[in-house]
Amino acid sequence: MKNNHSNIEKAKKYLTNNDVVAIPTETVYGLAGNAYSNKAVKKIFSLKKRPLKNPLIVHYYRIKDLKQDCIVNETFNKLYSKFCPGPLTFVLNKKKNSKLSKYVNANKKTIAVRFPKNKITQNLLSKLNFPLAAPSANISTKLSPVKPEDVKDEFGNKIKLILDGGKTKIGLESTIVDLTEKISILRPGGITIELLEKVLHRKIKLKNLLKNIKSPGQLGFHYSPGIPVRLNAKYPKKK
Ligand code: AMP
Ligand code: MG
């Protein structure tokens, strides 16, 4: 579906009504809903068959809006000015008076946030008076969608609208950086550790994947294709 003005207006209408729509980002397609609404956020979990204890990433357009919901620090400011909008997710402390649904961050004290780079989604966010909770638009543990057709295959008519942004530029999840304690990477992704280290002039640890599971993206069973996989394949075999 083409993204003329009327589709963005349609998406706005659905989202304001606590419905869920698929949105393009520079990483993968997201399944988006009003992050301030329990109803919308619960719909996302149920469509994805995602366990309620696995928190979602909240997407913002303006830093001023983000500051209503979470506490930023000097490291955030440095990384924001270098990499945002872009494929970098920050885990920050949530403000006590934030309007975010308690389901969006699994009732934790922290919240994962990012600023997507896709123009269609930025345009949509700029017209809303709430941020968007948007996990990848796939059933939990399956591969993340990089084309509108992937989203359609996964959810069929269960979602009302897919905003078409063509194939996503990066096709890989955002890097998740935890700024609530000593800085660490919770999930490798679109921005490399080396790039982050260069900007901050210090070494950054990738959290021990097995010792301290802070993001389910760190689990061994995640992003699985659902059919047998041949490793190191250079050419397709017959059938
Ligand atoms: P997805 O939305 O599918 O890209 O996955 C988002 C990832 O962010 C999941 O692995 C979550 O566990 C992780 N995440 C979201 N919120 C938090 C948080 N507050 N602390 C740590 N990880 C989080
Ligand atoms: Mg995902």
mmCIF file of C-alpha atoms and ligand atoms in Angstrom:
data_model
loop_
_atom_site.group_PDB
_atom_site.id
_atom_site.type_symbol
_atom_site.label_atom_id
_atom_site.label_comp_id
_atom_site.label_asym_id
_atom_site.label_seq_id
_atom_site.Cartn_x
_atom_site.Cartn_y
_atom_site.Cartn_z
ATOM 1 C CA MET A 1 0.000 0.000 0.000
ATOM 2 C CA LYS A 2 1.418 3.402 -1.013
ATOM 3 C CA ASN A 3 2.083 5.876 1.753
ATOM 4 C CA ASN A 4 0.354 8.984 0.683
ATOM 5 C CA HIS A 5 -1.006 11.478 3.152
ATOM 6 C CA SER A 6 -4.230 9.517 3.587
ATOM 7 C CA ASN A 7 -2.467 6.310 4.716
ATOM 8 C CA ILE A 8 -0.559 8.173 7.399
ATOM 9 C CA GLU A 9 -3.851 9.758 8.491
ATOM 10 C CA LYS A 10 -5.440 6.277 8.537
ATOM 11 C CA ALA A 11 -2.580 4.940 10.672
ATOM 12 C CA LYS A 12 -3.032 7.899 13.023
ATOM 13 C CA LYS A 13 -6.725 7.116 13.345
ATOM 14 C CA TYR A 14 -6.160 3.426 14.111
ATOM 15 C CA LEU A 15 -3.410 4.159 16.618
ATOM 16 C CA THR A 16 -5.455 6.833 18.388
ATOM 17 C CA ASN A 17 -8.173 4.211 18.632
ATOM 18 C CA ASN A 18 -5.740 1.812 20.388
ATOM 19 C CA ASP A 19 -5.397 -0.403 17.317
ATOM 20 C CA VAL A 20 -2.124 -1.829 16.061
ATOM 21 C CA VAL A 21 -0.468 -1.028 12.690
ATOM 22 C CA ALA A 22 2.792 -2.178 11.084
ATOM 23 C CA ILE A 23 5.405 0.529 10.474
ATOM 24 C CA PRO A 24 8.680 0.574 8.532
ATOM 25 C CA THR A 25 11.887 1.509 10.343
ATOM 26 C CA GLU A 26 15.491 1.496 9.108
ATOM 27 C CA THR A 27 16.120 -1.771 11.027
ATOM 28 C CA VAL A 28 13.061 -4.035 10.575
ATOM 29 C CA TYR A 29 9.259 -3.577 10.399
ATOM 30 C CA GLY A 30 7.590 -2.876 13.741
ATOM 31 C CA LEU A 31 4.179 -3.750 15.160
ATOM 32 C CA ALA A 32 3.174 -0.393 16.604
ATOM 33 C CA GLY A 33 0.677 0.744 19.219
ATOM 34 C CA ASN A 34 0.113 3.672 21.600
ATOM 35 C CA ALA A 35 2.753 3.210 24.324
ATOM 36 C CA TYR A 36 0.551 5.111 26.813
ATOM 37 C CA SER A 37 -2.370 2.696 26.386
ATOM 38 C CA ASN A 38 -2.620 -0.621 28.266
ATOM 39 C CA LYS A 39 -5.146 -1.826 25.707
ATOM 40 C CA ALA A 40 -2.919 -1.130 22.678
ATOM 41 C CA VAL A 41 0.202 -2.560 24.309
ATOM 42 C CA LYS A 42 -1.588 -5.741 25.382
ATOM 43 C CA LYS A 43 -2.801 -6.177 21.775
ATOM 44 C CA ILE A 44 0.822 -6.106 20.559
ATOM 45 C CA PHE A 45 1.849 -8.820 23.037
ATOM 46 C CA SER A 46 -1.068 -11.027 22.136
ATOM 47 C CA LEU A 47 -0.628 -10.685 18.338
ATOM 48 C CA LYS A 48 3.068 -11.503 18.633
ATOM 49 C CA LYS A 49 2.461 -14.281 21.188
ATOM 50 C CA ARG A 50 5.173 -12.532 23.151
ATOM 51 C CA PRO A 51 5.527 -13.289 26.868
ATOM 52 C CA LEU A 52 4.424 -10.256 28.921
ATOM 53 C CA LYS A 53 7.743 -10.306 30.768
ATOM 54 C CA ASN A 54 9.688 -9.414 27.598
ATOM 55 C CA PRO A 55 9.549 -5.576 27.468
ATOM 56 C CA LEU A 56 9.067 -3.537 24.266
ATOM 57 C CA ILE A 57 11.060 -0.681 22.748
ATOM 58 C CA VAL A 58 9.304 2.715 22.723
ATOM 59 C CA HIS A 59 9.817 4.928 19.652
ATOM 60 C CA TYR A 60 9.965 8.737 19.824
ATOM 61 C CA TYR A 61 10.245 11.582 17.316
ATOM 62 C CA ARG A 62 11.316 14.409 19.634
ATOM 63 C CA ILE A 63 13.779 14.322 22.511
ATOM 64 C CA LYS A 64 11.480 16.693 24.422
ATOM 65 C CA ASP A 65 8.778 13.967 24.466
ATOM 66 C CA LEU A 66 11.231 11.299 25.561
ATOM 67 C CA LYS A 67 12.249 13.468 28.522
ATOM 68 C CA GLN A 68 8.668 13.342 29.820
ATOM 69 C CA ASP A 69 9.000 9.580 30.278
ATOM 70 C CA CYS A 70 12.624 8.870 31.189
ATOM 71 C CA ILE A 71 15.739 10.277 32.790
ATOM 72 C CA VAL A 72 18.631 11.068 30.459
ATOM 73 C CA ASN A 73 22.319 11.523 31.341
ATOM 74 C CA GLU A 74 25.538 12.856 29.787
ATOM 75 C CA THR A 75 26.360 9.553 28.023
ATOM 76 C CA PHE A 76 22.875 9.545 26.505
ATOM 77 C CA ASN A 77 23.391 13.113 25.206
ATOM 78 C CA LYS A 78 26.691 12.172 23.541
ATOM 79 C CA LEU A 79 25.327 9.037 21.885
ATOM 80 C CA TYR A 80 22.086 10.763 20.897
ATOM 81 C CA SER A 81 23.866 13.591 19.102
ATOM 82 C CA LYS A 82 26.055 11.140 17.184
ATOM 83 C CA PHE A 83 23.691 8.270 16.333
ATOM 84 C CA CYS A 84 20.085 9.478 16.494
ATOM 85 C CA PRO A 85 17.832 9.102 14.691
ATOM 86 C CA GLY A 86 19.258 5.624 14.020
ATOM 87 C CA PRO A 87 19.535 1.964 15.026
ATOM 88 C CA LEU A 88 20.522 2.543 18.661
ATOM 89 C CA THR A 89 18.213 1.669 21.583
ATOM 90 C CA PHE A 90 18.896 3.100 25.042
ATOM 91 C CA VAL A 91 17.813 1.474 28.306
ATOM 92 C CA LEU A 92 17.129 4.386 30.688
ATOM 93 C CA ASN A 93 15.441 4.858 34.053
ATOM 94 C CA LYS A 94 11.724 5.538 33.726
ATOM 95 C CA LYS A 95 10.297 8.681 35.338
ATOM 96 C CA LYS A 96 7.818 8.033 38.149
ATOM 97 C CA ASN A 97 5.221 10.343 36.615
ATOM 98 C CA SER A 98 5.585 8.944 33.076
ATOM 99 C CA LYS A 99 2.359 8.084 31.233
ATOM 100 C CA LEU A 100 3.826 4.882 29.732
ATOM 101 C CA SER A 101 1.712 1.748 30.114
ATOM 102 C CA LYS A 102 3.157 -0.552 32.800
ATOM 103 C CA TYR A 103 2.933 -3.415 30.294
ATOM 104 C CA VAL A 104 5.280 -1.754 27.827
ATOM 105 C CA ASN A 105 8.349 -2.285 30.051
ATOM 106 C CA ALA A 106 7.056 -5.373 31.930
ATOM 107 C CA ASN A 107 6.617 -3.224 35.048
ATOM 108 C CA LYS A 108 10.367 -2.588 35.336
ATOM 109 C CA LYS A 109 11.983 0.617 36.590
ATOM 110 C CA THR A 110 13.812 0.931 33.268
ATOM 111 C CA ILE A 111 12.573 1.538 29.732
ATOM 112 C CA ALA A 112 14.081 0.853 26.277
ATOM 113 C CA VAL A 113 13.734 3.799 23.855
ATOM 114 C CA ARG A 114 14.858 4.794 20.384
ATOM 115 C CA PHE A 115 14.476 7.317 17.548
ATOM 116 C CA PRO A 116 13.773 5.541 14.229
ATOM 117 C CA LYS A 117 15.230 6.998 11.034
ATOM 118 C CA ASN A 118 12.544 6.046 8.512
ATOM 119 C CA LYS A 119 10.817 9.159 7.057
ATOM 120 C CA ILE A 120 7.304 7.621 6.907
ATOM 121 C CA THR A 121 7.438 6.592 10.546
ATOM 122 C CA GLN A 122 8.957 9.927 11.600
ATOM 123 C CA ASN A 123 6.133 11.703 9.790
ATOM 124 C CA LEU A 124 3.568 9.512 11.572
ATOM 125 C CA LEU A 125 5.190 9.986 15.004
ATOM 126 C CA SER A 126 5.284 13.760 14.508
ATOM 127 C CA LYS A 127 1.486 13.764 14.171
ATOM 128 C CA LEU A 128 0.795 11.738 17.338
ATOM 129 C CA ASN A 129 0.603 12.948 20.912
ATOM 130 C CA PHE A 130 1.959 9.649 22.243
ATOM 131 C CA PRO A 131 5.069 7.538 21.516
ATOM 132 C CA LEU A 132 4.829 4.143 19.792
ATOM 133 C CA ALA A 133 5.653 0.813 21.394
ATOM 134 C CA ALA A 134 6.948 -1.182 18.448
ATOM 135 C CA PRO A 135 8.609 -4.589 18.667
ATOM 136 C CA SER A 136 9.554 -6.340 15.443
ATOM 137 C CA ALA A 137 6.450 -7.336 13.449
ATOM 138 C CA ASN A 138 6.926 -11.112 13.688
ATOM 139 C CA ILE A 139 5.593 -13.891 15.913
ATOM 140 C CA SER A 140 7.940 -14.258 18.921
ATOM 141 C CA THR A 141 11.159 -16.242 18.245
ATOM 142 C CA LYS A 142 10.659 -16.073 14.426
ATOM 143 C CA LEU A 143 12.716 -14.016 11.982
ATOM 144 C CA SER A 144 12.167 -10.254 11.881
ATOM 145 C CA PRO A 145 10.360 -8.827 8.807
ATOM 146 C CA VAL A 146 12.243 -6.598 6.378
ATOM 147 C CA LYS A 147 9.479 -6.173 3.753
ATOM 148 C CA PRO A 148 5.756 -5.365 3.997
ATOM 149 C CA GLU A 149 5.043 -8.790 2.418
ATOM 150 C CA ASP A 150 6.832 -10.495 5.361
ATOM 151 C CA VAL A 151 4.448 -8.761 7.764
ATOM 152 C CA LYS A 152 1.454 -9.745 5.644
ATOM 153 C CA ASP A 153 2.647 -13.405 5.594
ATOM 154 C CA GLU A 154 2.983 -13.397 9.368
ATOM 155 C CA PHE A 155 -0.231 -11.648 10.411
ATOM 156 C CA GLY A 156 -2.575 -11.700 7.388
ATOM 157 C CA ASN A 157 -5.707 -9.710 8.153
ATOM 158 C CA LYS A 158 -5.088 -9.647 11.900
ATOM 159 C CA ILE A 159 -3.615 -6.155 11.578
ATOM 160 C CA LYS A 160 -5.546 -3.352 9.954
ATOM 161 C CA LEU A 161 -2.765 -1.504 8.140
ATOM 162 C CA ILE A 162 0.825 -1.996 7.000
ATOM 163 C CA LEU A 163 2.586 1.252 6.108
ATOM 164 C CA ASP A 164 4.750 0.410 3.096
ATOM 165 C CA GLY A 165 8.317 1.666 3.288
ATOM 166 C CA GLY A 166 9.729 -0.938 0.872
ATOM 167 C CA LYS A 167 12.640 -3.096 2.010
ATOM 168 C CA THR A 168 14.260 -1.877 5.237
ATOM 169 C CA LYS A 169 17.740 -0.348 4.827
ATOM 170 C CA ILE A 170 19.572 -2.201 7.602
ATOM 171 C CA GLY A 171 17.562 -5.405 8.028
ATOM 172 C CA LEU A 172 19.101 -6.047 11.439
ATOM 173 C CA GLU A 173 17.783 -5.132 14.916
ATOM 174 C CA SER A 174 18.974 -2.033 16.771
ATOM 175 C CA THR A 175 21.933 -2.243 19.131
ATOM 176 C CA ILE A 176 20.708 -2.060 22.750
ATOM 177 C CA VAL A 177 22.892 -0.093 25.133
ATOM 178 C CA ASP A 178 22.156 -0.074 28.882
ATOM 179 C CA LEU A 179 22.848 3.327 30.474
ATOM 180 C CA THR A 180 21.225 2.622 33.849
ATOM 181 C CA GLU A 181 24.385 1.155 35.353
ATOM 182 C CA LYS A 182 27.949 0.878 34.058
ATOM 183 C CA ILE A 183 27.434 1.146 30.288
ATOM 184 C CA SER A 184 27.078 -2.213 28.535
ATOM 185 C CA ILE A 185 25.642 -3.677 25.345
ATOM 186 C CA LEU A 186 22.605 -5.933 25.867
ATOM 187 C CA ARG A 187 22.137 -6.823 22.200
ATOM 188 C CA PRO A 188 24.544 -6.313 19.288
ATOM 189 C CA GLY A 189 22.867 -4.747 16.223
ATOM 190 C CA GLY A 190 22.920 -1.953 13.634
ATOM 191 C CA ILE A 191 25.667 0.089 15.394
ATOM 192 C CA THR A 192 28.929 -1.667 16.282
ATOM 193 C CA ILE A 193 30.529 -1.659 19.742
ATOM 194 C CA GLU A 194 33.677 -0.181 18.153
ATOM 195 C CA LEU A 195 31.737 2.856 16.905
ATOM 196 C CA LEU A 196 30.203 3.432 20.355
ATOM 197 C CA GLU A 197 33.618 3.057 22.015
ATOM 198 C CA LYS A 198 35.128 5.569 19.614
ATOM 199 C CA VAL A 199 32.555 8.215 20.489
ATOM 200 C CA LEU A 200 32.741 7.647 24.261
ATOM 201 C CA HIS A 201 36.546 7.066 24.364
ATOM 202 C CA ARG A 202 36.193 3.991 26.561
ATOM 203 C CA LYS A 203 35.794 0.229 26.424
ATOM 204 C CA ILE A 204 32.234 -1.096 26.531
ATOM 205 C CA LYS A 205 31.328 -4.599 27.664
ATOM 206 C CA LEU A 206 28.921 -6.905 25.900
ATOM 207 C CA LYS A 207 26.906 -8.312 28.846
ATOM 208 C CA ASN A 208 27.770 -11.935 29.491
ATOM 209 C CA LEU A 209 25.109 -13.588 27.388
ATOM 210 C CA LEU A 210 24.492 -16.554 29.627
ATOM 211 C CA LYS A 211 25.223 -15.198 33.107
ATOM 212 C CA ASN A 212 22.967 -12.191 33.111
ATOM 213 C CA ILE A 213 19.920 -12.358 30.849
ATOM 214 C CA LYS A 214 18.620 -8.808 30.763
ATOM 215 C CA SER A 215 17.162 -8.966 27.222
ATOM 216 C CA PRO A 216 15.546 -12.072 25.722
ATOM 217 C CA GLY A 217 17.421 -11.081 22.537
ATOM 218 C CA GLN A 218 20.412 -12.586 24.394
ATOM 219 C CA LEU A 219 18.859 -16.050 24.580
ATOM 220 C CA GLY A 220 20.181 -18.913 22.457
ATOM 221 C CA PHE A 221 16.691 -19.562 21.050
ATOM 222 C CA HIS A 222 15.593 -16.384 19.325
ATOM 223 C CA TYR A 223 15.190 -15.114 15.761
ATOM 224 C CA SER A 224 14.748 -18.688 14.505
ATOM 225 C CA PRO A 225 13.611 -19.298 10.911
ATOM 226 C CA GLY A 226 11.335 -22.315 11.638
ATOM 227 C CA ILE A 227 12.819 -24.562 8.897
ATOM 228 C CA PRO A 228 16.143 -26.474 8.754
ATOM 229 C CA VAL A 229 19.145 -24.237 8.108
ATOM 230 C CA ARG A 230 22.333 -25.191 6.205
ATOM 231 C CA LEU A 231 25.336 -23.323 7.619
ATOM 232 C CA ASN A 232 28.035 -21.689 5.466
ATOM 233 C CA ALA A 233 26.020 -22.338 2.311
ATOM 234 C CA LYS A 234 27.312 -20.450 -0.711
ATOM 235 C CA TYR A 235 24.935 -21.947 -3.287
ATOM 236 C CA PRO A 236 21.390 -23.352 -3.114
ATOM 237 C CA LYS A 237 21.029 -27.137 -3.440
ATOM 238 C CA LYS A 238 18.320 -28.725 -5.594
ATOM 239 C CA LYS A 239 14.890 -28.544 -3.827
HETATM 240 P P1 AMP B 1 12.305 -6.242 19.795
HETATM 241 O O1 AMP B 1 11.266 -5.291 20.225
HETATM 242 O O2 AMP B 1 11.745 -7.503 19.269
HETATM 243 O O3 AMP B 1 13.360 -5.618 18.938
HETATM 244 O O4 AMP B 1 13.069 -6.635 21.126
HETATM 245 C C1 AMP B 1 13.362 -5.637 22.057
HETATM 246 C C2 AMP B 1 14.437 -6.098 22.975
HETATM 247 O O5 AMP B 1 14.671 -5.053 23.933
HETATM 248 C C3 AMP B 1 14.052 -7.346 23.763
HETATM 249 O O6 AMP B 1 15.141 -8.261 23.726
HETATM 250 C C4 AMP B 1 13.803 -6.798 25.146
HETATM 251 O O7 AMP B 1 14.046 -7.736 26.150
HETATM 252 C C5 AMP B 1 14.760 -5.613 25.218
HETATM 253 N N1 AMP B 1 14.320 -4.640 26.231
HETATM 254 C C6 AMP B 1 13.226 -3.867 26.188
HETATM 255 N N2 AMP B 1 13.103 -3.143 27.318
HETATM 256 C C7 AMP B 1 14.157 -3.453 28.105
HETATM 257 C C8 AMP B 1 14.586 -3.042 29.395
HETATM 258 N N3 AMP B 1 13.912 -2.165 30.100
HETATM 259 N N4 AMP B 1 15.725 -3.579 29.879
HETATM 260 C C9 AMP B 1 16.412 -4.488 29.144
HETATM 261 N N5 AMP B 1 16.057 -4.926 27.912
HETATM 262 C C10 AMP B 1 14.936 -4.428 27.403
HETATM 263 MG MG MG B 2 12.047 -8.902 17.873
#
